[in-house]
Amino acid sequence: MSEEKSLFPGLKQVEERMNELRKQLEVLYQEQEKLRKVIEKLEAEWLILSKMEHYIRGEYNIVFER
């Protein structure tokens, strides 16, 4: 181990930092997946409401044209 320290000074700190970053990335990837699912749900709801809006406006246009 002393030979490794002399050949690679700071290696332990680099490995520790890499492990910290790996853990942080894993958390962020999990959060990203949760947000992706929320975004998909919101987009689907928006699409439904958009179609409803067009339907309602279409119905109102028929009423106003009479």
N, CA, C and O atoms as a printed pandas DataFrame, in Angstrom:
     atom_number atom_name residue_name chain_id  residue_number  x_coord  y_coord  z_coord
0              1         N          MET        A               1    0.825   -1.190    0.000
1              2        CA          MET        A               1    0.000    0.000    0.000
2              3         C          MET        A               1    0.868    1.252    0.000
3              4         O          MET        A               1    0.525    2.244   -0.644
4              5         N          SER        A               2    1.989    1.214    0.718
5              6        CA          SER        A               2    2.854    2.386    0.744
6              7         C          SER        A               2    3.431    2.642   -0.637
7              8         O          SER        A               2    3.634    3.794   -1.019
8              9         N          GLU        A               3    3.698    1.574   -1.394
9             10        CA          GLU        A               3    4.195    1.730   -2.771
10            11         C          GLU        A               3    3.122    2.389   -3.635
11            12         O          GLU        A               3    3.429    3.262   -4.447
12            13         N          GLU        A               4    1.859    1.972   -3.462
13            14        CA          GLU        A               4    0.769    2.559   -4.229
14            15         C          GLU        A               4    0.618    4.038   -3.902
15            16         O          GLU        A               4    0.380    4.848   -4.797
16            17         N          LYS        A               5    0.752    4.394   -2.642
17            18        CA          LYS        A               5    0.640    5.793   -2.249
18            19         C          LYS        A               5    1.734    6.627   -2.896
19            20         O          LYS        A               5    1.480    7.744   -3.348
20            21         N          SER        A               6    2.939    6.099   -2.942
21            22        CA          SER        A               6    4.042    6.872   -3.516
22            23         C          SER        A               6    3.898    6.980   -5.034
23            24         O          SER        A               6    4.281    7.994   -5.618
24            25         N          LEU        A               7    3.355    5.952   -5.676
25            26        CA          LEU        A               7    3.189    5.985   -7.126
26            27         C          LEU        A               7    1.987    6.839   -7.538
27            28         O          LEU        A               7    2.009    7.481   -8.588
28            29         N          PHE        A               8    0.948    6.843   -6.715
29            30        CA          PHE        A               8   -0.289    7.558   -7.040
30            31         C          PHE        A               8   -0.720    8.448   -5.876
31            32         O          PHE        A               8   -1.671    8.118   -5.168
32            33         N          PRO        A               9   -0.035    9.566   -5.672
33            34        CA          PRO        A               9   -0.435   10.443   -4.567
34            35         C          PRO        A               9   -1.845   11.000   -4.817
35            36         O          PRO        A               9   -2.168   11.412   -5.931
36            37         N          GLY        A              10   -2.665   11.007   -3.783
37            38        CA          GLY        A              10   -4.014   11.539   -3.903
38            39         C          GLY        A              10   -5.022   10.540   -4.450
39            40         O          GLY        A              10   -6.193   10.883   -4.613
40            41         N          LEU        A              11   -4.600    9.317   -4.736
41            42        CA          LEU        A              11   -5.499    8.323   -5.314
42            43         C          LEU        A              11   -6.688    8.039   -4.396
43            44         O          LEU        A              11   -7.821    7.912   -4.862
44            45         N          LYS        A              12   -6.428    7.943   -3.104
45            46        CA          LYS        A              12   -7.513    7.636   -2.161
46            47         C          LYS        A              12   -8.570    8.743   -2.183
47            48         O          LYS        A              12   -9.768    8.460   -2.183
48            49         N          GLN        A              13   -8.126   10.002   -2.202
49            50        CA          GLN        A              13   -9.073   11.107   -2.229
50            51         C          GLN        A              13   -9.878   11.099   -3.527
51            52         O          GLN        A              13  -11.078   11.373   -3.524
52            53         N          VAL        A              14   -9.216   10.787   -4.620
53            54        CA          VAL        A              14   -9.906   10.730   -5.913
54            55         C          VAL        A              14  -10.958    9.632   -5.894
55            56         O          VAL        A              14  -12.084    9.843   -6.343
56            57         N          GLU        A              15  -10.599    8.458   -5.375
57            58        CA          GLU        A              15  -11.552    7.341   -5.316
58            59         C          GLU        A              15  -12.731    7.673   -4.405
59            60         O          GLU        A              15  -13.876    7.347   -4.718
60            61         N          GLU        A              16  -12.445    8.324   -3.275
61            62        CA          GLU        A              16  -13.524    8.702   -2.360
62            63         C          GLU        A              16  -14.472    9.691   -3.030
63            64         O          GLU        A              16  -15.692    9.569   -2.918
64            65         N          ARG        A              17  -13.900   10.666   -3.723
65            66        CA          ARG        A              17  -14.738   11.655   -4.415
66            67         C          ARG        A              17  -15.557   11.001   -5.520
67            68         O          ARG        A              17  -16.729   11.329   -5.703
68            69         N          MET        A              18  -14.944   10.076   -6.257
69            70        CA          MET        A              18  -15.667    9.365   -7.314
70            71         C          MET        A              18  -16.839    8.578   -6.727
71            72         O          MET        A              18  -17.916    8.534   -7.320
72            73         N          ASN        A              19  -16.631    7.962   -5.572
73            74        CA          ASN        A              19  -17.710    7.207   -4.921
74            75         C          ASN        A              19  -18.834    8.142   -4.482
75            76         O          ASN        A              19  -20.011    7.811   -4.632
76            77         N          GLU        A              20  -18.477    9.313   -3.939
77            78        CA          GLU        A              20  -19.488   10.291   -3.560
78            79         C          GLU        A              20  -20.302   10.720   -4.780
79            80         O          GLU        A              20  -21.531   10.778   -4.727
80            81         N          LEU        A              21  -19.610   11.018   -5.870
81            82        CA          LEU        A              21  -20.291   11.451   -7.089
82            83         C          LEU        A              21  -21.166   10.345   -7.657
83            84         O          LEU        A              21  -22.262   10.615   -8.148
84            85         N          ARG        A              22  -20.704    9.122   -7.598
85            86        CA          ARG        A              22  -21.491    7.988   -8.087
86            87         C          ARG        A              22  -22.800    7.878   -7.313
87            88         O          ARG        A              22  -23.855    7.643   -7.903
88            89         N          LYS        A              23  -22.733    8.048   -5.987
89            90        CA          LYS        A              23  -23.939    7.990   -5.157
90            91         C          LYS        A              23  -24.893    9.138   -5.510
91            92         O          LYS        A              23  -26.103    8.939   -5.625
92            93         N          GLN        A              24  -24.330   10.338   -5.679
93            94        CA          GLN        A              24  -25.161   11.486   -6.039
94            95         C          GLN        A              24  -25.812   11.285   -7.406
95            96         O          GLN        A              24  -26.979   11.625   -7.598
96            97         N          LEU        A              25  -25.064   10.738   -8.342
97            98        CA          LEU        A              25  -25.618   10.481   -9.676
98            99         C          LEU        A              25  -26.756    9.468   -9.612
99           100         O          LEU        A              25  -27.769    9.624  -10.294
100          101         N          GLU        A              26  -26.593    8.445   -8.806
101          102        CA          GLU        A              26  -27.640    7.432   -8.677
102          103         C          GLU        A              26  -28.930    8.068   -8.154
103          104         O          GLU        A              26  -30.018    7.780   -8.651
104          105         N          VAL        A              27  -28.799    8.925   -7.156
105          106        CA          VAL        A              27  -29.975    9.614   -6.610
106          107         C          VAL        A              27  -30.609   10.479   -7.702
107          108         O          VAL        A              27  -31.829   10.477   -7.869
108          109         N          LEU        A              28  -29.787   11.211   -8.439
109          110        CA          LEU        A              28  -30.319   12.078   -9.493
110          111         C          LEU        A              28  -30.985   11.279  -10.601
111          112         O          LEU        A              28  -32.013   11.698  -11.132
112          113         N          TYR        A              29  -30.418   10.138  -10.956
113          114        CA          TYR        A              29  -31.054    9.301  -11.983
114          115         C          TYR        A              29  -32.416    8.805  -11.506
115          116         O          TYR        A              29  -33.364    8.742  -12.289
116          117         N          GLN        A              30  -32.516    8.453  -10.224
117          118        CA          GLN        A              30  -33.804    8.014   -9.684
118          119         C          GLN        A              30  -34.817    9.159   -9.702
119          120         O          GLN        A              30  -35.979    8.957  -10.055
120          121         N          GLU        A              31  -34.380   10.348   -9.325
121          122        CA          GLU        A              31  -35.268   11.515   -9.355
122          123         C          GLU        A              31  -35.683   11.825  -10.791
123          124         O          GLU        A              31  -36.836   12.172  -11.049
124          125         N          GLN        A              32  -34.749   11.701  -11.714
125          126        CA          GLN        A              32  -35.046   11.955  -13.127
126          127         C          GLN        A              32  -36.137   11.007  -13.620
127          128         O          GLN        A              32  -37.038   11.420  -14.350
128          129         N          GLU        A              33  -36.056    9.754  -13.226
129          130        CA          GLU        A              33  -37.054    8.766  -13.638
130          131         C          GLU        A              33  -38.426    9.118  -13.062
131          132         O          GLU        A              33  -39.439    9.004  -13.753
132          133         N          LYS        A              34  -38.460    9.546  -11.798
133          134        CA          LYS        A              34  -39.724    9.958  -11.182
134          135         C          LYS        A              34  -40.308   11.150  -11.933
135          136         O          LYS        A              34  -41.504   11.182  -12.221
136          137         N          LEU        A              35  -39.468   12.122  -12.247
137          138        CA          LEU        A              35  -39.942   13.314  -12.960
138          139         C          LEU        A              35  -40.413   12.964  -14.364
139          140         O          LEU        A              35  -41.387   13.538  -14.852
140          141         N          ARG        A              36  -39.737   12.034  -15.012
141          142        CA          ARG        A              36  -40.148   11.614  -16.354
142          143         C          ARG        A              36  -41.565   11.047  -16.309
143          144         O          ARG        A              36  -42.379   11.328  -17.188
144          145         N          LYS        A              37  -41.852   10.255  -15.292
145          146        CA          LYS        A              37  -43.187    9.672  -15.154
146          147         C          LYS        A              37  -44.230   10.752  -14.894
147          148         O          LYS        A              37  -45.329   10.696  -15.446
148          149         N          VAL        A              38  -43.897   11.731  -14.063
149          150        CA          VAL        A              38  -44.822   12.832  -13.779
150          151         C          VAL        A              38  -45.083   13.621  -15.058
151          152         O          VAL        A              38  -46.225   13.969  -15.359
152          153         N          ILE        A              39  -44.019   13.900  -15.808
153          154        CA          ILE        A              39  -44.160   14.650  -17.059
154          155         C          ILE        A              39  -45.057   13.895  -18.032
155          156         O          ILE        A              39  -45.913   14.501  -18.675
156          157         N          GLU        A              40  -44.875   12.590  -18.151
157          158        CA          GLU        A              40  -45.717   11.796  -19.046
158          159         C          GLU        A              40  -47.187   11.885  -18.649
159          160         O          GLU        A              40  -48.057   12.016  -19.509
160          161         N          LYS        A              41  -47.467   11.813  -17.346
161          162        CA          LYS        A              41  -48.850   11.904  -16.878
162          163         C          LYS        A              41  -49.439   13.276  -17.189
163          164         O          LYS        A              41  -50.576   13.383  -17.649
164          165         N          LEU        A              42  -48.657   14.321  -16.935
165          166        CA          LEU        A              42  -49.143   15.676  -17.198
166          167         C          LEU        A              42  -49.372   15.913  -18.688
167          168         O          LEU        A              42  -50.346   16.559  -19.075
168          169         N          GLU        A              43  -48.480   15.393  -19.515
169          170        CA          GLU        A              43  -48.662   15.537  -20.959
170          171         C          GLU        A              43  -49.925   14.821  -21.425
171          172         O          GLU        A              43  -50.664   15.336  -22.265
172          173         N          ALA        A              44  -50.169   13.636  -20.879
173          174        CA          ALA        A              44  -51.373   12.884  -21.249
174          175         C          ALA        A              44  -52.630   13.635  -20.820
175          176         O          ALA        A              44  -53.598   13.715  -21.577
176          177         N          GLU        A              45  -52.614   14.183  -19.607
177          178        CA          GLU        A              45  -53.769   14.951  -19.130
178          179         C          GLU        A              45  -53.979   16.195  -19.991
179          180         O          GLU        A              45  -55.109   16.531  -20.345
180          181         N          TRP        A              46  -52.889   16.870  -20.322
181          182        CA          TRP        A              46  -52.983   18.067  -21.167
182          183         C          TRP        A              46  -53.586   17.726  -22.522
183          184         O          TRP        A              46  -54.415   18.476  -23.038
184          185         N          LEU        A              47  -53.183   16.616  -23.092
185          186        CA          LEU        A              47  -53.709   16.205  -24.390
186          187         C          LEU        A              47  -55.215   15.951  -24.309
187          188         O          LEU        A              47  -55.970   16.373  -25.185
188          189         N          ILE        A              48  -55.642   15.264  -23.258
189          190        CA          ILE        A              48  -57.072   15.005  -23.076
190          191         C          ILE        A              48  -57.842   16.315  -22.936
191          192         O          ILE        A              48  -58.877   16.514  -23.573
192          193         N          LEU        A              49  -57.317   17.211  -22.087
193          194        CA          LEU        A              49  -57.996   18.494  -21.882
194          195         C          LEU        A              49  -58.007   19.331  -23.150
195          196         O          LEU        A              49  -58.975   20.044  -23.416
196          197         N          SER        A              50  -56.955   19.251  -23.922
197          198        CA          SER        A              50  -56.887   19.982  -25.181
198          199         C          SER        A              50  -57.970   19.485  -26.145
199          200         O          SER        A              50  -58.631   20.281  -26.811
200          201         N          LYS        A              51  -58.141   18.169  -26.210
201          202        CA          LYS        A              51  -59.183   17.602  -27.066
202          203         C          LYS        A              51  -60.571   17.986  -26.564
203          204         O          LYS        A              51  -61.470   18.274  -27.354
204          205         N          MET        A              52  -60.734   17.986  -25.237
205          206        CA          MET        A              52  -62.017   18.405  -24.670
206          207         C          MET        A              52  -62.291   19.865  -25.003
207          208         O          MET        A              52  -63.418   20.229  -25.340
208          209         N          GLU        A              53  -61.266   20.694  -24.911
209          210        CA          GLU        A              53  -61.427   22.114  -25.220
210          211         C          GLU        A              53  -61.878   22.297  -26.662
211          212         O          GLU        A              53  -62.796   23.070  -26.935
212          213         N          HIS        A              54  -61.239   21.592  -27.581
213          214        CA          HIS        A              54  -61.625   21.707  -28.984
214          215         C          HIS        A              54  -63.055   21.219  -29.204
215          216         O          HIS        A              54  -63.803   21.811  -29.981
216          217         N          TYR        A              55  -63.429   20.149  -28.525
217          218        CA          TYR        A              55  -64.783   19.628  -28.644
218          219         C          TYR        A              55  -65.792   20.655  -28.133
219          220         O          TYR        A              55  -66.797   20.939  -28.785
220          221         N          ILE        A              56  -65.502   21.210  -26.944
221          222        CA          ILE        A              56  -66.421   22.190  -26.357
222          223         C          ILE        A              56  -66.517   23.431  -27.243
223          224         O          ILE        A              56  -67.614   23.933  -27.491
224          225         N          ARG        A              57  -65.393   23.919  -27.711
225          226        CA          ARG        A              57  -65.413   25.103  -28.576
226          227         C          ARG        A              57  -66.179   24.809  -29.874
227          228         O          ARG        A              57  -66.903   25.661  -30.388
228          229         N          GLY        A              58  -66.008   23.621  -30.376
229          230        CA          GLY        A              58  -66.740   23.230  -31.577
230          231         C          GLY        A              58  -68.235   23.224  -31.332
231          232         O          GLY        A              58  -69.007   23.676  -32.177
232          233         N          GLU        A              59  -68.651   22.712  -30.173
233          234        CA          GLU        A              59  -70.066   22.700  -29.824
234          235         C          GLU        A              59  -70.598   24.121  -29.673
235          236         O          GLU        A              59  -71.696   24.434  -30.133
236          237         N          TYR        A              60  -69.812   24.975  -29.027
237          238        CA          TYR        A              60  -70.261   26.356  -28.838
238          239         C          TYR        A              60  -70.347   27.081  -30.166
239          240         O          TYR        A              60  -71.243   27.902  -30.357
240          241         N          ASN        A              61  -69.442   26.800  -31.085
241          242        CA          ASN        A              61  -69.471   27.459  -32.387
242          243         C          ASN        A              61  -70.752   27.107  -33.132
243          244         O          ASN        A              61  -71.333   27.955  -33.809
244          245         N          ILE        A              62  -71.188   25.871  -33.010
245          246        CA          ILE        A              62  -72.430   25.456  -33.668
246          247         C          ILE        A              62  -73.599   26.238  -33.087
247          248         O          ILE        A              62  -74.481   26.680  -33.823
248          249         N          VAL        A              63  -73.608   26.409  -31.771
249          250        CA          VAL        A              63  -74.690   27.132  -31.110
250          251         C          VAL        A              63  -74.685   28.594  -31.542
251          252         O          VAL        A              63  -75.742   29.156  -31.829
252          253         N          PHE        A              64  -73.518   29.211  -31.590
253          254        CA          PHE        A              64  -73.443   30.626  -31.937
254          255         C          PHE        A              64  -73.756   30.888  -33.397
255          256         O          PHE        A              64  -74.200   31.983  -33.743
256          257         N          GLU        A              65  -73.533   29.906  -34.261
257          258        CA          GLU        A              65  -73.777   30.113  -35.690
258          259         C          GLU        A              65  -75.261   30.113  -36.002
259          260         O          GLU        A              65  -75.647   30.670  -37.030
260          261         N          ARG        A              66  -76.104   29.532  -35.191
261          262        CA          ARG        A              66  -77.527   29.428  -35.470
262          263         C          ARG        A              66  -78.250   30.716  -35.405
263          264         O          ARG        A              66  -79.461   30.756  -35.623
